[in-house]
Every structure is written in C-alpha cells, then in structure tokens.
Short mmCIF file of C-alpha atoms in Angstrom, two decimals:
data_model
loop_
_atom_site.label_atom_id
_atom_site.label_comp_id
_atom_site.label_asym_id
_atom_site.label_seq_id
_atom_site.Cartn_x
_atom_site.Cartn_y
_atom_site.Cartn_z
CA MET A 5 -4.08 1.17 21.47
CA THR A 6 -7.18 3.19 20.59
CA THR A 7 -10.37 1.35 19.74
CA ILE A 8 -13.33 2.96 18.00
CA GLU A 9 -16.63 1.11 17.87
CA ASN A 10 -17.56 -0.17 14.45
CA GLY A 11 -20.46 1.68 12.85
CA GLU A 12 -22.47 1.80 9.68
CA ASN A 13 -20.61 3.61 6.92
CA GLY A 14 -23.15 4.08 4.19
CA SER A 15 -23.75 2.33 0.95
CA GLY A 16 -21.66 -0.83 1.09
CA THR A 17 -22.95 -4.18 -0.11
CA ARG A 18 -21.63 -5.99 3.00
CA GLU A 19 -19.93 -8.55 0.74
CA LEU A 20 -17.08 -8.78 3.26
CA ALA A 21 -19.29 -9.36 6.29
CA GLY A 22 -17.48 -11.53 8.83
CA LYS A 23 -14.04 -10.83 7.33
CA ARG A 24 -11.18 -9.38 9.38
CA ALA A 25 -8.85 -6.92 7.66
CA LEU A 26 -5.56 -5.23 8.50
CA VAL A 27 -4.54 -2.11 6.52
CA THR A 28 -1.17 -0.48 7.12
CA GLY A 29 -0.86 3.29 6.69
CA GLY A 30 -4.61 3.72 7.00
CA SER A 31 -4.92 7.05 8.79
CA ARG A 32 -5.12 9.23 5.68
CA GLY A 33 -5.06 9.31 1.89
CA ILE A 34 -5.26 6.03 0.00
CA GLY A 35 -5.01 3.94 3.17
CA ALA A 36 -7.94 5.71 4.80
CA ALA A 37 -10.02 5.28 1.64
CA VAL A 38 -9.24 1.56 1.64
CA VAL A 39 -10.27 1.31 5.29
CA ARG A 40 -13.58 3.03 4.56
CA GLN A 41 -14.31 0.78 1.57
CA LEU A 42 -13.63 -2.36 3.59
CA LEU A 43 -15.80 -1.10 6.46
CA ASP A 44 -18.62 -0.28 4.04
CA ALA A 45 -18.36 -3.82 2.67
CA GLY A 46 -18.88 -5.24 6.15
CA ALA A 47 -15.34 -6.13 7.23
CA GLU A 48 -13.93 -5.53 10.69
CA VAL A 49 -10.86 -3.38 10.10
CA LEU A 50 -7.73 -2.69 12.12
CA THR A 51 -5.42 -0.03 10.75
CA THR A 52 -2.12 1.47 11.75
CA ALA A 53 0.23 4.40 11.26
CA ARG A 54 3.55 5.50 12.75
CA SER A 55 1.93 8.36 14.61
CA ALA A 56 -1.33 8.61 16.52
CA ALA A 57 -1.65 12.17 15.21
CA GLY A 58 -3.60 10.92 12.20
CA THR A 59 -7.28 10.15 12.56
CA ALA A 60 -8.40 6.68 11.54
CA PRO A 61 -11.71 6.47 9.70
CA GLU A 62 -14.74 6.13 11.94
CA GLY A 63 -15.49 2.51 12.72
CA ALA A 64 -11.91 1.29 12.42
CA ILE A 65 -9.63 0.04 15.18
CA PHE A 66 -6.39 2.02 15.32
CA VAL A 67 -3.01 0.76 16.56
CA GLU A 68 0.08 2.96 16.50
CA ALA A 69 2.97 0.97 15.03
CA ASP A 70 6.12 1.44 12.96
CA VAL A 71 6.17 -1.35 10.37
CA ARG A 72 9.67 -0.41 9.20
CA THR A 73 11.15 -2.61 11.92
CA ARG A 74 10.81 -6.30 12.72
CA ALA A 75 9.73 -5.40 16.27
CA GLY A 76 7.05 -3.07 14.92
CA ALA A 77 5.72 -5.75 12.59
CA GLN A 78 5.68 -8.28 15.42
CA ALA A 79 3.77 -5.91 17.70
CA LEU A 80 1.23 -5.16 14.97
CA ALA A 81 0.70 -8.83 14.12
CA ALA A 82 0.21 -9.62 17.81
CA ALA A 83 -2.34 -6.80 18.12
CA ALA A 84 -4.22 -8.05 15.07
CA ARG A 85 -4.41 -11.56 16.48
CA GLU A 86 -5.48 -10.24 19.89
CA VAL A 87 -8.11 -7.77 18.68
CA LEU A 88 -9.41 -9.47 15.54
CA GLY A 89 -8.61 -13.09 16.32
CA GLY A 90 -6.80 -13.40 13.00
CA VAL A 91 -6.56 -11.69 9.62
CA ASP A 92 -8.43 -12.68 6.46
CA ILE A 93 -7.46 -9.61 4.40
CA LEU A 94 -4.07 -7.90 4.55
CA VAL A 95 -3.47 -4.63 2.66
CA HIS A 96 0.05 -3.21 2.71
CA ASN A 97 -0.33 0.51 2.02
CA ALA A 98 2.37 2.16 4.17
CA GLY A 99 5.12 3.60 2.00
CA GLY A 100 6.93 6.66 0.72
CA ALA A 101 10.31 8.35 0.30
CA ARG A 102 11.65 11.83 -0.38
CA PRO A 103 13.40 12.77 -3.64
CA HIS A 104 17.08 13.64 -4.01
CA GLU A 105 19.19 15.34 -6.65
CA GLY A 106 19.95 12.20 -8.59
CA VAL A 107 20.77 8.60 -7.75
CA LEU A 108 24.22 9.24 -6.29
CA ALA A 109 22.83 11.85 -3.90
CA ILE A 110 20.64 9.30 -2.09
CA PRO A 111 22.40 8.45 1.20
CA ASP A 112 22.77 4.87 2.40
CA GLU A 113 20.39 5.34 5.30
CA GLU A 114 17.60 6.48 2.96
CA TRP A 115 18.15 3.49 0.69
CA GLN A 116 17.73 1.31 3.76
CA ASP A 117 14.70 3.25 4.98
CA ALA A 118 13.06 2.98 1.55
CA LEU A 119 13.63 -0.76 1.50
CA ASP A 120 12.38 -1.19 5.08
CA LEU A 121 9.17 0.80 4.53
CA ASN A 122 8.28 -0.01 0.93
CA PHE A 123 9.41 -3.63 0.69
CA LEU A 124 10.62 -5.37 3.85
CA ALA A 125 7.65 -4.18 5.94
CA SER A 126 5.41 -6.29 3.70
CA VAL A 127 7.77 -9.27 3.78
CA ARG A 128 7.94 -9.21 7.58
CA LEU A 129 4.22 -8.77 8.19
CA ASP A 130 3.34 -11.43 5.62
CA SER A 131 5.68 -13.89 7.33
CA LEU A 132 3.88 -13.30 10.63
CA LEU A 133 0.27 -13.44 9.39
CA VAL A 134 0.32 -15.85 6.44
CA PRO A 135 0.68 -18.95 8.69
CA GLY A 136 -2.78 -18.23 10.12
CA MET A 137 -4.18 -17.87 6.61
CA ARG A 138 -2.60 -21.18 5.64
CA GLU A 139 -4.25 -22.90 8.59
CA ARG A 140 -7.63 -21.57 7.43
CA ARG A 141 -6.73 -22.21 3.77
CA SER A 142 -8.03 -18.79 2.87
CA GLY A 143 -6.72 -15.24 2.65
CA LYS A 144 -6.28 -12.18 0.46
CA ILE A 145 -3.17 -10.01 0.36
CA VAL A 146 -2.80 -6.76 -1.58
CA HIS A 147 0.52 -4.94 -1.86
CA ILE A 148 0.30 -1.27 -2.85
CA SER A 149 3.15 -0.50 -5.24
CA SER A 150 3.49 2.48 -7.60
CA ALA A 151 2.99 3.03 -11.32
CA ALA A 152 6.22 5.05 -11.18
CA VAL A 153 8.03 1.69 -11.29
CA LEU A 154 7.26 1.77 -15.03
CA THR A 155 9.43 4.87 -15.57
CA PRO A 156 12.03 5.05 -12.78
CA VAL A 157 13.93 8.32 -12.43
CA GLY A 158 17.01 9.19 -10.37
CA PRO A 159 15.50 11.41 -7.66
CA PHE A 160 13.14 8.62 -6.59
CA LEU A 161 15.14 5.55 -7.56
CA HIS A 162 15.36 4.28 -3.96
CA TYR A 163 11.55 4.32 -3.80
CA THR A 164 10.85 2.74 -7.19
CA THR A 165 13.58 0.14 -6.69
CA ALA A 166 11.96 -0.93 -3.42
CA LYS A 167 8.54 -1.04 -5.09
CA ALA A 168 9.94 -3.07 -7.99
CA ALA A 169 11.27 -5.57 -5.45
CA LEU A 170 7.82 -5.64 -3.83
CA GLU A 171 6.17 -6.47 -7.16
CA ASN A 172 8.64 -9.28 -7.87
CA TYR A 173 8.14 -10.66 -4.37
CA SER A 174 4.35 -10.45 -4.73
CA ARG A 175 4.35 -12.55 -7.89
CA GLY A 176 6.54 -15.21 -6.29
CA LEU A 177 4.50 -15.25 -3.10
CA ALA A 178 1.28 -15.61 -5.09
CA VAL A 179 2.53 -18.76 -6.79
CA GLU A 180 3.69 -20.30 -3.51
CA LEU A 181 0.49 -19.54 -1.61
CA ALA A 182 -2.05 -20.34 -4.32
CA PRO A 183 -2.36 -24.04 -3.33
CA SER A 184 -3.31 -22.87 0.18
CA GLY A 185 -6.22 -20.82 -1.12
CA ILE A 186 -4.46 -17.48 -0.53
CA ARG A 187 -4.52 -14.86 -3.27
CA VAL A 188 -1.78 -12.19 -3.57
CA ASN A 189 -2.10 -9.22 -5.92
CA THR A 190 -0.56 -5.78 -6.41
CA VAL A 191 -2.16 -2.40 -7.05
CA SER A 192 0.08 0.25 -8.63
CA PRO A 193 -1.39 3.74 -8.29
CA GLY A 194 -0.41 6.68 -10.44
CA ARG A 195 -0.69 10.28 -9.28
CA VAL A 196 -3.37 10.48 -6.60
CA ALA A 197 -4.64 13.67 -4.95
CA THR A 198 -3.66 13.22 -1.31
CA PRO A 199 -1.85 15.47 1.19
CA GLY A 200 1.17 13.17 1.03
CA GLY A 201 1.13 13.15 -2.76
CA GLU A 202 0.95 16.94 -2.92
CA ALA A 203 3.88 17.27 -0.51
CA THR A 204 5.90 14.85 -2.63
CA ARG A 205 5.15 16.79 -5.84
CA GLU A 206 6.30 20.00 -4.15
CA GLN A 207 9.53 18.33 -3.03
CA TRP A 208 10.03 16.93 -6.53
CA ALA A 209 9.55 20.35 -8.12
CA GLU A 210 12.15 21.82 -5.77
CA VAL A 211 14.60 19.05 -6.60
CA ALA A 212 13.97 19.52 -10.34
CA ALA A 213 14.68 23.23 -10.02
CA ARG A 214 17.99 22.56 -8.27
CA MET A 215 18.87 20.00 -10.95
CA ASP A 216 17.90 22.53 -13.66
CA ALA A 217 15.45 19.95 -15.03
CA GLY A 218 12.25 20.86 -16.79
CA PRO A 219 8.89 19.50 -15.67
CA GLY A 220 8.94 16.92 -18.46
CA GLU A 221 12.11 15.42 -17.07
CA THR A 222 10.55 14.78 -13.69
CA ASN A 223 6.93 14.07 -14.68
CA ALA A 224 5.98 16.43 -11.85
CA ASP A 225 3.53 18.47 -13.91
CA ASP A 226 2.32 16.01 -16.54
CA THR A 227 -1.40 15.56 -17.12
CA THR A 228 -2.92 12.09 -17.25
CA PRO A 229 -4.70 11.07 -20.47
CA LEU A 230 -7.96 10.98 -18.52
CA GLY A 231 -7.43 14.63 -17.63
CA ARG A 232 -7.38 14.47 -13.84
CA ASP A 233 -5.44 13.19 -10.87
CA GLY A 234 -6.72 10.05 -9.24
CA GLN A 235 -8.70 10.15 -6.02
CA PRO A 236 -8.05 7.85 -3.06
CA ASP A 237 -11.31 6.02 -3.74
CA ASP A 238 -10.10 5.16 -7.26
CA ILE A 239 -7.40 3.04 -5.65
CA ALA A 240 -9.63 1.78 -2.84
CA HIS A 241 -12.20 0.45 -5.32
CA ALA A 242 -9.45 -1.57 -6.99
CA VAL A 243 -8.35 -3.00 -3.65
CA LEU A 244 -11.93 -3.87 -2.72
CA PHE A 245 -12.36 -5.74 -5.99
CA LEU A 246 -9.17 -7.75 -5.46
CA VAL A 247 -10.10 -8.87 -1.94
CA SER A 248 -13.66 -9.77 -2.93
CA ASP A 249 -14.94 -13.04 -4.39
CA ARG A 250 -15.39 -11.22 -7.70
CA ALA A 251 -11.62 -11.60 -8.15
CA SER A 252 -11.56 -15.27 -7.13
CA TRP A 253 -9.45 -16.27 -10.17
CA LEU A 254 -6.94 -13.43 -9.85
CA THR A 255 -3.61 -13.98 -8.15
CA GLY A 256 -0.11 -12.80 -8.96
CA SER A 257 -1.62 -9.89 -10.90
CA LYS A 258 -0.60 -6.23 -11.02
CA LEU A 259 -3.42 -3.74 -11.46
CA VAL A 260 -2.13 -0.35 -12.64
CA VAL A 261 -4.56 2.44 -11.70
CA ASP A 262 -3.06 5.62 -13.13
CA GLY A 263 -5.48 7.26 -15.58
CA GLY A 264 -3.22 6.08 -18.42
CA GLU A 265 -0.34 8.22 -17.12
CA PHE A 266 2.51 5.75 -17.46
CA PRO A 267 3.52 3.85 -20.60
CA ARG A 268 2.93 0.10 -20.66
CA GLY A 269 5.82 -2.08 -21.75
#
C-alpha cells in the first residue's frame, strides 16, 4: 500500500470537507479526474488500480487491488475501512473490454471478465461497504456506465451488456437504499479523450477493417453534435455534482454525458 499525503489541489469549494471517498480505477483518465475533483472539494480519497504502474493523483491514497475478484474486493474494502475509517462516497469507475469480430467471436472467458469488471465488481464492493453507510444512514454511490449502452453493437456486446446490467442494478439498489439515506446514481459517458479510450478506438477500427465495416457501422469515427470529444473533467464534474448536497433529491438517475452523441430513446 502506498500512501501520499493529502495536499491542496487548487480551486475547490471544499464542499466535501470531512467526507471519505473510494474511487476504483483512479490512476488515469476519468478515474483520475474524479479523484482530483473530490480532493479539490475537500474529501479524503483512496483510489485503486490493478497495477501500481499508474500514478495516482497527488494527495490521494493509492492501494493496488484487482476488483474483478471477490478476494480483491474484500481486500480493498478492508483497506478502505483501515485507512479511511469508513466510506461516505463510493465511485465505481474501473471497467473496460476489448472488441471482437462480432458477438459470436467473443469467447466465454471474455464474457465472464466483462461481467466481473464492469458489473460484478460494483455488486461485490457495494455489498461490503453499504452496511457501514446504512449504520450512518448516509452515503453516495456512483456507478460509471457507458452511453454506448444506448446503441449496442456486436464487437462490444459483452461490455455494453455488462454495463446495461449495472444500470438496472443501480436503479434497483437506489430504491432499496433510499430509506437509509443512501443515494445511488449512474453516469454514462460518451467518447472521452483518454489514453484508454484512444487505444479502444484503435482496436475498434482494426476490428471494423477485418469485418469490412465502414466507420458508420462501428461509430468509431463519428463526431459528436457538440463538435468535440469529452474530457475526463466533463465526467468528473458530473460525478462531483451527484455526490454533493446539490443533488440531494437525485437517486436512481442516469446522467448521460456524451456531447449529444448517442440517440435518446
């Protein structure tokens, strides 16, 4: 476990002063932006990734953990209780999958891996940390999904299926936990400019070429109506809003942050 002393991070309003937050997948991209926003708002933040190779934002506490397994979730929950004394804010950001040449080309083990990382990791960690929130009758949970759930395509169907399950679970969990003062919401990002996102788009383009599909069939090269890719902070600002008191009457909601890229049904 590597601990970095908390420091001042700029222009935050400190509206989360005294709050303890856990962010999974917080060493880069969207997760790192979320960590920085929470730190700026005054929260004490513990974050995690599968590898210590990534650099956690300055001021965060980093724990190496693999949330795809029950044992990994248990170790992370124990570390959060030991280091933070409990968790008031839980942001599930870890996720991802690689594309294949159609639905039937996705092997069983990658279906399972997609479910473990993009869905069951949240279920397991929630089950370990929600009891503490219930005791305090307070807590905020944000599940990071994907706007791609709105238009699922074969090469990524294992990923979007897992995220669709996460959204359904989030709505049900929100209803069950609302009487305990715990709010559960989902953020569904569109295309965001991150190293991981760029690598995925490159993989998708390669798959499309092998499938003899044009860019329009994969959405790999589409332009958002707002004319730009999202930035990690675009998603982090949404998360910060949902875990703040400004969203005190929001639970069971899905906030799509995609520059208008995906159709609404």
